[in-house]
């Protein structure tokens, strides 16, 4: 009952495009609407947004009183600016993107169409600049009379020169922010990047109806920020001296003298100031000062911790050895949920994601971008890190309902957006089918998974606990649930996966996963980061059984087989092997016949010395049946021995599945993603199945509550 008309208006010699959106009522009934824009400025642009205030409404945080938004590249390659005419502009971060709208429509004054033919319009203003943020924002001054009174601005002639404090030479590429002071503090309103002659020009914006104080803040990556320079009304120019930085020269190798990819982290006052992914012998420009320094390479290499002093104009040399001490032979590390800039909510380029992976010691990042199948192979080719990183293309199928899902492998096709699964109006059974068709019977994984809490998952029945499914489905599926998937994100990030006091019973990812197994569905537990930035990639991750230890030689088929076999270990810092039962070699996911009520299980647990594993818990059919201390907390080998596991379910003659998890107390070493390890496991094995009655099969015990302890 609504027609939408869009008129694109581009005035002569103007870089500002006006998109006038008109809603036309086609029915007799009165209708009300709010119009919003979804802002996707670009993969590598940096957003600048001044807002007068923030309000909470409807579960969202809204920034309101925004004159315009600007996004610019850091190196003068171009910029964009966006505004809404005649509006109190608000913005909210929703599902990974910025939604921008007239806040008055949201709060109290929606567009109202009274009857047939009635119409209302709203205009979006979009401007493109050739260089920095100011080049895109300044042209909006032509439309200043269509801004709210307090946001009407004019351009005042102005130039500033950025020079090096030591040499007084012009500095090209310095980042300059024009700031205004309101009742809360100083905020960026516009941005510049100095040109080859060190200048920014030709003007700056002034808000006529606001008694703002103005200042410029300038700096470089190498030298840091200069002291702010205040600006007076009518001031035509300024000179800003930026600090001179120093150079950190690094040489990082492993114990065999092989140059390594690694992560450099610098800290001052316990705050990380720099995080850089490097390749071995590197020269890095750093502002002068004293820093705590960390060099890390994920979960399998020792770390370097120290203190350095960088002096202006001087070079500081540092050599370090990061030894690979955790033996993961026969397994490759994988993160099955990774985003990069093909996703609208990630600004990490393909090349940066691969450098990120290599530096974190993550061997296989799976590209799971939202509705865009591109893959990360181009990033490997660009960086030349073939020996350190392999990859598998996949997709996150971002169904609003019933749930986000990931799949792999799905090679890019010569189709729109790489040949994605179109999830609109599909329920869970139809989605699983479409995903398996797209991956040629690959791996489907249930994400997060909030749908189980929404469905009030009943661990006793092994089924959704609600009666009416219509609110959960985009279509009226005859079956709201399907078991046509291989894995569940038992650990998506480092939240506690167990049921804690006061939690909704259906919110525990461990309990829900166990209920799948108790009802005979061999769904594997997966650890993944769901990384959109670079901070937490591979924390947690999974290790899967692989015939090769070289990431560049991995095959998608081997990964798929390991996941379908259940031969996967979840890791948030430690690695574990169950290598034998009753002196017979065993793999995760296998079924072992044993009828005497006790199994002798060979367990090896290892982690770098800086990561503690203090307690190990053994679960049978989701009940904790053993808890014991490790043999060491500060060496590589945390536990190595045979444990006699009394599978309590055997007393009733039921078959059992065995899962083992390890826990620590301490934060992760500086430089690695840290979390509270008391109830977040350092590792979790996937199950081994025990045939107790001797019939040669694993017969699922059925639904039950889970009994375990927490620290």
Coordinates of C-alpha atoms in Angstrom, one line a residue, residues 171-478:
X171 CA 55.0 17.4 7.2
X172 CA 52.9 15.7 4.5
X173 CA 50.2 13.3 5.5
X174 CA 49.6 14.7 9.0
X175 CA 46.1 14.1 10.4
X176 CA 44.4 17.3 11.5
X177 CA 41.1 17.4 13.4
X178 CA 38.9 20.6 13.8
X179 CA 37.2 20.3 17.2
X180 CA 34.5 22.2 18.9
X181 CA 33.8 22.3 22.6
X182 CA 30.4 21.8 24.0
X183 CA 29.2 21.2 27.6
X184 CA 30.7 17.7 27.7
X185 CA 34.1 18.3 26.1
X186 CA 35.9 18.5 22.8
X187 CA 34.6 16.7 19.8
X188 CA 35.8 16.3 16.2
X189 CA 33.6 18.2 13.6
X190 CA 35.9 18.1 10.6
X191 CA 39.1 16.4 9.4
X192 CA 42.0 17.3 7.2
X193 CA 45.2 15.6 5.9
X194 CA 48.1 17.8 5.1
X195 CA 49.3 17.9 1.6
X196 CA 52.9 17.6 0.2
X197 CA 53.7 21.2 1.4
X198 CA 52.4 20.5 4.9
X199 CA 49.3 22.7 4.5
X200 CA 45.6 22.3 4.9
X201 CA 43.4 24.7 3.1
X202 CA 41.4 26.7 2.0
X203 CA 38.8 27.2 4.7
X204 CA 37.2 26.0 7.9
X205 CA 33.6 25.8 9.0
X206 CA 32.1 28.1 11.6
X207 CA 28.7 27.5 13.2
X208 CA 27.0 30.9 13.3
X209 CA 24.3 30.0 15.9
X210 CA 26.5 28.3 18.4
X211 CA 29.0 29.8 20.8
X212 CA 31.6 27.1 20.2
X213 CA 35.3 27.3 21.1
X214 CA 37.4 25.8 18.3
X215 CA 40.8 24.2 18.1
X216 CA 43.0 22.0 15.9
X217 CA 44.7 18.8 16.9
X218 CA 47.4 17.6 14.5
X219 CA 49.7 14.6 14.6
X220 CA 51.3 11.7 12.8
X221 CA 51.5 8.0 13.3
X222 CA 55.2 8.3 13.7
X223 CA 55.3 11.2 16.2
X224 CA 52.0 11.3 17.9
X225 CA 49.8 14.3 18.5
X226 CA 51.0 17.9 19.1
X227 CA 49.4 20.0 21.8
X228 CA 46.0 21.4 20.6
X229 CA 46.1 24.8 19.0
X230 CA 43.2 27.1 19.8
X231 CA 41.5 29.2 17.0
X232 CA 39.9 32.6 17.4
X233 CA 37.1 34.0 15.2
X234 CA 38.5 35.4 12.0
X235 CA 41.9 33.8 12.4
X236 CA 43.2 33.2 8.9
X237 CA 46.1 30.8 9.6
X238 CA 48.0 28.7 12.1
X239 CA 51.3 26.7 12.3
X240 CA 51.4 23.5 14.2
X241 CA 54.6 21.7 15.2
X242 CA 54.2 17.9 15.5
X243 CA 56.5 15.8 17.5
X244 CA 59.4 13.9 15.9
X245 CA 59.1 10.2 16.3
X246 CA 61.7 7.5 16.5
X247 CA 62.2 4.1 14.8
X248 CA 61.8 0.6 16.3
X249 CA 63.9 -1.9 14.4
X250 CA 62.8 -5.5 15.1
X251 CA 64.2 -8.9 14.2
X252 CA 62.0 -11.8 15.4
X253 CA 62.6 -15.5 14.8
X254 CA 61.7 -18.9 16.1
X255 CA 63.9 -21.3 17.9
X256 CA 65.3 -22.6 14.7
X257 CA 66.2 -19.1 13.4
X258 CA 63.3 -18.9 11.0
X259 CA 61.8 -15.4 10.6
X260 CA 58.3 -15.3 11.9
X261 CA 55.0 -13.4 11.4
X262 CA 54.1 -11.9 14.8
X263 CA 52.1 -9.2 16.6
X264 CA 53.7 -6.2 18.2
X265 CA 51.8 -4.6 21.1
X266 CA 53.0 -1.4 22.8
X267 CA 51.5 -0.1 26.1
X268 CA 51.7 3.0 28.2
X269 CA 49.9 3.2 31.6
X270 CA 48.4 -0.2 30.9
X271 CA 46.7 1.0 27.7
X272 CA 47.6 -0.4 24.4
X273 CA 48.8 2.4 22.1
X274 CA 50.0 0.3 19.1
X275 CA 49.0 -3.1 17.7
X276 CA 50.8 -4.0 14.5
X277 CA 51.0 -7.3 12.5
X278 CA 54.5 -7.8 11.3
X279 CA 56.7 -10.2 9.4
X280 CA 60.1 -10.7 11.1
X281 CA 62.6 -8.0 10.2
X282 CA 60.6 -4.8 10.4
X283 CA 61.1 -1.1 10.9
X284 CA 58.3 0.7 12.6
X285 CA 57.9 4.5 13.3
X286 CA 56.8 5.1 16.9
X287 CA 56.2 8.3 18.9
X288 CA 59.0 9.0 21.4
X289 CA 58.4 7.6 24.9
X290 CA 58.8 4.6 27.1
X291 CA 56.6 1.6 26.4
X292 CA 55.9 -1.9 27.7
X293 CA 56.2 -4.2 24.8
X294 CA 54.7 -7.6 23.9
X295 CA 55.6 -9.8 20.9
X296 CA 53.2 -12.7 20.5
X297 CA 52.2 -15.4 18.0
X298 CA 49.1 -17.0 19.2
X299 CA 48.7 -20.0 21.4
X300 CA 51.6 -22.2 20.3
X301 CA 54.6 -19.8 20.7
X302 CA 56.3 -18.3 23.8
X303 CA 55.9 -14.6 24.1
X304 CA 58.4 -11.7 24.6
X305 CA 57.6 -9.2 27.3
X306 CA 59.8 -6.2 28.0
X307 CA 60.2 -2.4 28.2
X308 CA 61.7 -0.1 25.5
X309 CA 62.4 3.6 25.2
X310 CA 62.0 5.3 21.8
X311 CA 63.9 8.5 21.3
X312 CA 63.1 11.3 18.8
X313 CA 65.0 10.9 15.6
X314 CA 66.8 7.7 16.8
X315 CA 66.5 4.0 16.0
X316 CA 66.0 1.4 18.8
X317 CA 66.9 -2.2 17.9
X318 CA 65.2 -5.2 19.4
X319 CA 65.8 -8.9 18.6
X320 CA 63.6 -11.6 20.1
X321 CA 63.0 -15.3 19.8
X322 CA 59.4 -16.8 20.0
X323 CA 59.8 -20.5 20.3
X324 CA 57.1 -22.9 19.1
X325 CA 56.6 -25.1 22.2
X326 CA 53.1 -26.5 21.8
X327 CA 53.0 -29.7 19.6
X328 CA 49.9 -29.7 17.5
X329 CA 51.2 -32.3 15.0
X330 CA 48.3 -33.8 13.0
X331 CA 46.0 -30.8 13.6
X332 CA 45.5 -27.4 12.0
X333 CA 44.0 -24.4 13.8
X334 CA 40.9 -23.0 12.2
X335 CA 38.5 -20.1 13.0
X336 CA 35.2 -20.9 11.3
X337 CA 33.6 -17.4 11.7
X338 CA 35.7 -14.6 10.3
X339 CA 34.6 -11.3 8.7
X340 CA 36.6 -8.9 6.5
X341 CA 35.7 -5.9 4.4
X342 CA 33.2 -7.7 2.1
X343 CA 31.0 -7.6 5.2
X344 CA 29.3 -4.2 5.8
X345 CA 30.3 -4.4 9.5
X346 CA 34.0 -5.0 9.0
X347 CA 36.7 -2.6 7.8
X348 CA 39.5 -5.2 7.8
X349 CA 41.0 -5.6 4.3
X350 CA 41.6 -9.1 2.9
X351 CA 45.4 -8.5 3.1
X352 CA 45.2 -7.2 6.7
X353 CA 43.1 -10.2 7.7
X354 CA 45.8 -12.5 6.4
X355 CA 48.5 -10.6 8.2
X356 CA 46.3 -10.7 11.3
X357 CA 45.9 -14.5 11.0
X358 CA 49.6 -15.1 10.5
X359 CA 50.5 -12.9 13.5
X360 CA 48.0 -14.8 15.7
X361 CA 49.2 -18.2 14.6
X362 CA 45.8 -19.0 13.1
X363 CA 46.4 -21.3 10.2
X364 CA 42.9 -21.5 8.6
X365 CA 40.6 -18.4 8.7
X366 CA 37.3 -19.3 7.1
X367 CA 35.8 -16.3 5.2
X368 CA 32.2 -16.0 6.4
X369 CA 31.1 -12.5 5.3
X370 CA 27.5 -11.5 5.4
X371 CA 25.8 -12.2 2.1
X372 CA 29.0 -11.8 0.1
X373 CA 31.2 -14.8 -0.9
X374 CA 34.6 -13.5 -1.8
X375 CA 37.1 -15.5 0.2
X376 CA 40.5 -14.6 1.5
X377 CA 42.8 -16.1 -1.1
X378 CA 43.4 -12.7 -2.7
X379 CA 44.8 -11.6 0.7
X380 CA 47.2 -14.5 0.8
X381 CA 48.4 -13.8 -2.7
X382 CA 48.9 -10.1 -1.9
X383 CA 50.8 -10.7 1.3
X384 CA 52.8 -13.8 0.2
X385 CA 52.0 -15.6 3.4
X386 CA 51.2 -18.9 1.7
X387 CA 53.5 -20.9 4.1
X388 CA 51.7 -19.6 7.2
X389 CA 48.0 -19.3 6.3
X390 CA 45.5 -21.3 4.2
X391 CA 41.9 -20.4 3.9
X392 CA 38.4 -21.8 3.1
X393 CA 35.7 -19.7 1.5
X394 CA 32.3 -19.7 3.2
X395 CA 29.4 -17.4 4.1
X396 CA 27.5 -16.2 7.1
X397 CA 23.8 -16.6 6.0
X398 CA 22.5 -13.7 8.0
X399 CA 18.9 -14.7 8.4
X400 CA 17.2 -12.3 10.8
X401 CA 14.9 -15.2 11.7
X402 CA 15.4 -17.9 12.6
X403 CA 19.2 -17.3 13.1
X404 CA 22.5 -16.5 11.6
X405 CA 24.2 -19.6 10.2
X406 CA 27.6 -20.3 8.7
X407 CA 28.7 -22.7 6.0
X408 CA 31.8 -23.9 4.2
X409 CA 33.2 -24.5 1.7
X410 CA 31.5 -22.2 -0.8
X411 CA 33.8 -21.1 -3.6
X412 CA 32.9 -17.7 -5.2
X413 CA 30.7 -18.1 -8.3
X414 CA 30.3 -15.7 -11.2
X415 CA 27.0 -14.6 -9.8
X416 CA 25.8 -11.6 -7.9
X417 CA 27.7 -11.3 -4.5
X418 CA 29.5 -14.6 -5.3
X419 CA 26.4 -16.8 -5.4
X420 CA 25.0 -16.4 -1.9
X421 CA 22.2 -18.3 -0.2
X422 CA 19.1 -16.1 -0.4
X423 CA 17.5 -16.6 3.0
X424 CA 14.4 -14.4 2.6
X425 CA 11.3 -16.1 3.8
X426 CA 13.1 -19.4 4.4
X427 CA 12.8 -21.3 7.7
X428 CA 15.5 -23.3 9.3
X429 CA 14.9 -26.6 7.4
X430 CA 14.9 -24.9 4.0
X431 CA 18.0 -22.9 5.0
X432 CA 20.0 -26.0 5.9
X433 CA 19.0 -27.6 2.6
X434 CA 20.0 -24.6 0.5
X435 CA 23.3 -24.3 2.4
X436 CA 24.2 -28.0 1.8
X437 CA 23.4 -27.6 -1.8
X438 CA 25.6 -24.5 -2.1
X439 CA 28.6 -26.2 -0.3
X440 CA 28.2 -29.6 -2.1
X441 CA 27.3 -31.2 1.2
X442 CA 29.8 -29.3 3.3
X443 CA 29.6 -28.1 6.9
X444 CA 26.6 -26.2 8.3
X445 CA 27.0 -24.5 11.7
X446 CA 24.4 -23.0 14.0
X447 CA 25.7 -19.6 15.1
X448 CA 25.8 -17.9 18.5
X449 CA 23.0 -19.4 18.9
X450 CA 20.4 -17.2 20.3
X451 CA 17.6 -19.0 18.5
X452 CA 17.8 -21.8 21.2
X453 CA 16.9 -19.3 23.9
X454 CA 14.2 -17.7 21.8
X455 CA 12.8 -21.2 21.2
X456 CA 13.1 -22.0 24.9
X457 CA 15.1 -25.1 24.0
X458 CA 14.0 -28.1 26.1
X459 CA 17.1 -30.2 26.9
X460 CA 14.9 -33.0 28.2
X461 CA 12.7 -33.3 25.1
X462 CA 15.5 -32.3 22.7
X463 CA 13.2 -29.9 20.9
X464 CA 11.9 -26.3 21.0
X465 CA 9.9 -25.6 24.1
X466 CA 7.4 -23.2 22.7
X467 CA 4.1 -24.0 21.0
X468 CA 3.7 -21.2 18.5
X469 CA 6.5 -20.9 15.9
X470 CA 5.0 -18.3 13.7
X471 CA 6.9 -15.5 15.4
X472 CA 10.2 -17.3 14.8
X473 CA 9.8 -18.0 11.1
X474 CA 10.0 -15.8 8.0
X475 CA 7.6 -18.4 6.4
X476 CA 5.2 -20.9 7.8
X477 CA 7.5 -23.9 7.6
X478 CA 5.8 -27.2 8.4

